[in-house]
Short mmCIF file of C-alpha atoms in Angstrom, two decimals:
data_model
loop_
_atom_site.label_atom_id
_atom_site.label_comp_id
_atom_site.label_asym_id
_atom_site.label_seq_id
_atom_site.Cartn_x
_atom_site.Cartn_y
_atom_site.Cartn_z
CA UNK A 1 0.91 27.38 -2.81
CA UNK A 2 -0.85 30.72 -2.28
CA UNK A 3 -1.93 32.31 0.97
CA UNK A 4 -3.74 35.65 1.00
CA UNK A 5 -4.11 36.92 4.55
CA UNK A 6 -6.34 39.92 5.36
CA UNK A 7 -5.60 41.66 2.05
CA UNK A 8 -6.89 45.22 1.79
CA UNK A 9 -6.43 47.59 -1.14
CA UNK A 10 -7.94 51.06 -1.22
CA UNK A 11 -8.39 53.55 -4.07
CA UNK A 12 -9.16 56.93 -2.54
CA UNK A 13 -12.08 56.30 -0.18
CA UNK A 14 -13.12 53.05 -1.84
CA UNK A 15 -11.94 49.65 -0.63
CA UNK A 16 -11.44 47.64 -3.80
CA UNK A 17 -10.48 44.60 -1.70
CA UNK A 18 -11.62 44.47 1.92
CA UNK A 19 -9.89 42.10 4.39
CA UNK A 20 -9.69 39.17 1.96
CA UNK A 21 -8.31 35.85 3.19
CA UNK A 22 -7.88 32.83 0.87
CA UNK A 23 -5.65 29.78 0.66
CA UNK A 24 -4.90 27.68 -2.43
CA UNK A 25 -3.16 24.30 -2.25
CA UNK A 26 -0.91 22.65 -4.87
CA UNK A 27 -3.01 20.75 -7.41
CA UNK A 28 -6.06 23.01 -7.11
CA UNK A 29 -7.88 24.93 -9.81
CA UNK A 30 -9.42 27.80 -7.87
CA UNK A 31 -12.09 29.97 -9.47
CA UNK A 32 -12.66 33.57 -8.43
CA UNK A 33 -16.18 34.80 -9.20
CA UNK A 34 -17.80 38.20 -8.95
CA UNK A 35 -19.46 41.00 -10.90
CA UNK A 36 -17.37 43.63 -12.68
CA UNK A 37 -15.76 45.86 -10.08
CA UNK A 38 -16.00 43.25 -7.33
CA UNK A 39 -12.25 43.23 -6.71
CA UNK A 40 -11.10 40.22 -8.73
CA UNK A 41 -8.52 42.00 -10.92
CA UNK A 42 -7.16 44.02 -8.00
CA UNK A 43 -6.62 40.81 -6.05
CA UNK A 44 -4.88 39.07 -8.95
CA UNK A 45 -2.62 42.06 -9.62
CA UNK A 46 -1.72 42.22 -5.93
CA UNK A 47 -0.77 38.54 -5.94
CA UNK A 48 1.27 39.05 -9.13
CA UNK A 49 3.22 41.87 -7.49
CA UNK A 50 1.91 44.50 -9.90
CA UNK A 51 -0.12 46.45 -7.34
CA UNK A 52 1.01 47.53 -3.91
CA UNK A 53 -1.60 46.84 -1.27
CA UNK A 54 -2.40 48.66 1.96
CA UNK A 55 -2.75 45.85 4.50
CA UNK A 56 -2.27 42.11 4.80
CA UNK A 57 0.23 39.62 3.43
CA UNK A 58 0.46 37.49 0.30
CA UNK A 59 2.69 34.42 0.34
CA UNK A 60 3.58 32.22 -2.65
CA UNK A 61 4.99 28.99 -1.32
CA UNK A 62 7.14 30.36 1.50
CA UNK A 63 7.91 33.66 -0.26
CA UNK A 64 6.35 36.95 0.85
CA UNK A 65 5.32 38.91 -2.26
CA UNK A 66 5.98 42.30 -0.66
CA UNK A 67 9.29 41.40 0.98
CA UNK A 68 10.88 39.41 -1.87
CA UNK A 69 8.97 40.25 -5.08
CA UNK A 70 11.56 38.88 -7.52
CA UNK A 71 11.69 35.46 -5.85
CA UNK A 72 7.87 35.43 -5.80
CA UNK A 73 7.56 36.36 -9.48
CA UNK A 74 9.96 33.58 -10.50
CA UNK A 75 7.34 31.09 -9.31
CA UNK A 76 4.32 32.53 -11.11
CA UNK A 77 2.81 33.35 -14.47
CA UNK A 78 0.17 36.05 -14.88
CA UNK A 79 -2.18 36.47 -17.82
CA UNK A 80 -4.22 39.71 -17.66
CA UNK A 81 -7.65 40.01 -19.22
CA UNK A 82 -6.21 42.00 -22.11
CA UNK A 83 -2.62 40.86 -22.74
CA UNK A 84 -0.34 43.81 -23.49
CA UNK A 85 2.43 42.19 -25.53
CA UNK A 86 5.48 43.67 -27.26
CA UNK A 87 3.97 44.22 -30.68
CA UNK A 88 7.26 45.07 -32.42
CA UNK A 89 8.49 41.51 -31.76
CA UNK A 90 7.54 38.43 -33.72
CA UNK A 91 5.74 35.68 -31.84
CA UNK A 92 8.87 33.55 -31.53
CA UNK A 93 10.95 36.53 -30.39
CA UNK A 94 8.43 37.24 -27.67
CA UNK A 95 8.43 33.64 -26.45
CA UNK A 96 12.24 33.54 -26.42
CA UNK A 97 12.28 36.83 -24.53
CA UNK A 98 9.99 35.38 -21.82
CA UNK A 99 12.11 32.21 -21.70
CA UNK A 100 15.23 34.37 -21.27
CA UNK A 101 13.61 36.29 -18.39
CA UNK A 102 12.90 33.04 -16.56
CA UNK A 103 16.18 31.34 -17.50
CA UNK A 104 14.63 28.45 -19.42
CA UNK A 105 17.39 26.38 -21.14
CA UNK A 106 17.41 26.35 -24.97
CA UNK A 107 16.49 22.67 -25.39
CA UNK A 108 13.66 22.89 -22.85
CA UNK A 109 12.18 26.06 -24.32
CA UNK A 110 12.27 24.68 -27.86
CA UNK A 111 10.37 21.57 -26.82
CA UNK A 112 7.78 23.58 -24.84
CA UNK A 113 7.29 26.23 -27.52
CA UNK A 114 6.81 23.54 -30.14
CA UNK A 115 4.34 21.61 -28.01
CA UNK A 116 2.18 24.50 -26.79
CA UNK A 117 2.22 26.47 -30.06
CA UNK A 118 1.11 23.33 -31.90
CA UNK A 119 -1.68 22.77 -29.38
CA UNK A 120 -3.04 26.27 -30.01
CA UNK A 121 -2.42 26.09 -33.79
CA UNK A 122 -0.07 29.07 -33.51
CA UNK A 123 3.17 27.60 -34.87
CA UNK A 124 2.72 28.91 -38.42
CA UNK A 125 2.16 32.44 -37.07
CA UNK A 126 5.22 32.68 -34.81
CA UNK A 127 7.31 34.36 -37.54
CA UNK A 128 4.72 37.16 -37.83
CA UNK A 129 4.92 40.36 -35.77
CA UNK A 130 2.61 40.41 -32.77
CA UNK A 131 1.10 43.63 -34.15
CA UNK A 132 -0.45 41.50 -36.93
CA UNK A 133 -2.13 39.12 -34.45
CA UNK A 134 -5.86 39.15 -33.73
CA UNK A 135 -7.02 39.43 -30.11
CA UNK A 136 -7.53 35.68 -29.94
CA UNK A 137 -4.02 34.99 -31.29
CA UNK A 138 -2.52 37.38 -28.73
CA UNK A 139 -4.42 35.52 -26.01
CA UNK A 140 -3.00 32.22 -27.24
CA UNK A 141 0.53 33.64 -27.36
CA UNK A 142 0.14 34.92 -23.80
CA UNK A 143 -0.97 31.44 -22.67
CA UNK A 144 2.01 29.76 -24.35
CA UNK A 145 4.34 32.32 -22.75
CA UNK A 146 2.80 31.65 -19.33
CA UNK A 147 3.40 27.90 -19.54
CA UNK A 148 6.95 28.18 -20.93
CA UNK A 149 8.75 28.21 -17.55
CA UNK A 150 6.48 25.64 -15.83
CA UNK A 151 5.33 28.05 -13.08
CA UNK A 152 4.15 26.78 -9.70
CA UNK A 153 1.25 29.24 -9.62
CA UNK A 154 -0.66 30.47 -12.67
CA UNK A 155 -2.83 33.58 -12.32
CA UNK A 156 -5.36 34.33 -15.05
CA UNK A 157 -7.91 37.13 -15.38
CA UNK A 158 -10.89 36.05 -17.50
CA UNK A 159 -8.71 33.69 -19.58
CA UNK A 160 -11.50 32.34 -21.79
CA UNK A 161 -12.62 35.70 -23.16
CA UNK A 162 -11.58 35.97 -26.81
CA UNK A 163 -10.74 32.28 -27.22
CA UNK A 164 -12.52 30.13 -29.78
CA UNK A 165 -14.14 26.92 -28.45
CA UNK A 166 -11.24 24.69 -29.51
CA UNK A 167 -8.63 26.92 -27.83
CA UNK A 168 -10.78 27.15 -24.70
CA UNK A 169 -10.98 23.35 -24.58
CA UNK A 170 -7.19 23.13 -25.01
CA UNK A 171 -6.63 25.63 -22.19
CA UNK A 172 -8.89 23.67 -19.83
CA UNK A 173 -6.82 20.56 -20.52
CA UNK A 174 -3.56 22.41 -19.87
CA UNK A 175 -4.93 23.82 -16.62
CA UNK A 176 -5.79 20.37 -15.33
CA UNK A 177 -2.46 18.94 -16.51
CA UNK A 178 -0.50 21.67 -14.71
CA UNK A 179 -2.37 21.02 -11.47
CA UNK A 180 -1.95 17.25 -11.81
CA UNK A 181 1.80 18.00 -11.92
CA UNK A 182 1.64 19.94 -8.64
CA UNK A 183 1.01 23.52 -9.78
CA UNK A 184 -1.97 25.63 -8.68
CA UNK A 185 -4.22 27.90 -10.73
CA UNK A 186 -6.10 30.97 -9.52
CA UNK A 187 -8.33 32.52 -12.16
CA UNK A 188 -11.23 34.93 -12.36
CA UNK A 189 -14.22 34.28 -14.54
CA UNK A 190 -17.78 35.39 -15.06
CA UNK A 191 -18.56 32.26 -17.11
CA UNK A 192 -20.14 30.27 -14.29
CA UNK A 193 -20.63 27.09 -16.35
CA UNK A 194 -16.87 26.94 -16.93
CA UNK A 195 -16.14 27.41 -13.23
CA UNK A 196 -18.67 24.75 -12.27
CA UNK A 197 -17.14 22.11 -14.53
CA UNK A 198 -13.48 23.02 -14.09
CA UNK A 199 -12.81 24.23 -10.55
CA UNK A 200 -11.89 22.23 -7.47
CA UNK A 201 -12.65 25.23 -5.28
CA UNK A 202 -14.33 28.55 -5.81
CA UNK A 203 -14.63 31.91 -4.04
CA UNK A 204 -17.35 34.51 -4.58
CA UNK A 205 -16.44 38.16 -4.00
CA UNK A 206 -18.74 41.19 -3.90
CA UNK A 207 -17.77 44.78 -3.20
CA UNK A 208 -14.27 43.68 -2.28
CA UNK A 209 -15.51 41.27 0.40
CA UNK A 210 -15.40 37.48 0.29
CA UNK A 211 -18.95 36.20 0.72
CA UNK A 212 -18.52 32.46 0.11
CA UNK A 213 -15.63 30.05 -0.54
CA UNK A 214 -14.91 26.34 -0.45
CA UNK A 215 -15.11 23.26 -2.64
CA UNK A 216 -17.58 23.38 -5.48
CA UNK A 217 -19.88 21.04 -3.51
CA UNK A 218 -19.69 23.22 -0.39
CA UNK A 219 -20.46 26.43 -2.27
CA UNK A 220 -23.07 25.01 -4.59
CA UNK A 221 -24.98 22.59 -2.38
CA UNK A 222 -28.00 21.24 -4.26
CA UNK A 223 -28.26 24.24 -6.59
CA UNK A 224 -26.34 25.33 -9.66
CA UNK A 225 -23.42 27.69 -9.17
CA UNK A 226 -25.34 30.32 -11.13
CA UNK A 227 -28.30 30.12 -8.71
CA UNK A 228 -26.02 30.37 -5.68
CA UNK A 229 -24.08 33.31 -7.14
CA UNK A 230 -27.23 35.28 -8.00
CA UNK A 231 -28.82 34.57 -4.62
CA UNK A 232 -25.70 35.63 -2.73
CA UNK A 233 -25.24 38.74 -4.86
CA UNK A 234 -28.86 39.74 -4.24
CA UNK A 235 -28.79 38.98 -0.51
CA UNK A 236 -25.62 41.03 -0.05
CA UNK A 237 -26.96 44.00 -2.02
#
């Protein structure tokens, strides 16, 4: 579903991502772990087609992100760590706008909006302007908008930050459901307990370099993910 091959992105003299290679299969929840500044957001933005990168290739399905960005973006949803939504719209206007962008038929979008907004207890707020939403409500609206066109690949940057426990539980269920239906999810997190319980595979990045990746069992071994992460971060320092 996603192949990142020797990705390199430089800001000035600093390599934010340094020769990164990863592959994610359909049905996988793939966690991306690292300290702040490790290169997680840069990688996700590169995959989403938001950032141009210096070297390497990114392929979504059979589509090259750099060569055919529109075809690539049709297959994905991207939720940044701080969703920047159109605040002059109401919630329902925003969701219909996203559905229009992706060409979701009226009957399909109505059913999906109803289902996902109900799941996140957002239905009663959809008539309100987004400017009146709290951070958590904006996060929920961004999640609903991401699921509205049934993307093949869902990219999320720290998706659990700002969510209450019930919404976080709902999101975990939706993530697993999407992957059971053949999608793939690539998300960054610093909440290692979440990654340990939720992910099929995980990659640890430090200073733009991949330092460990594989199934949770392969990466973790007999230790907790937190122990492995801290040991690797220290040994690579």
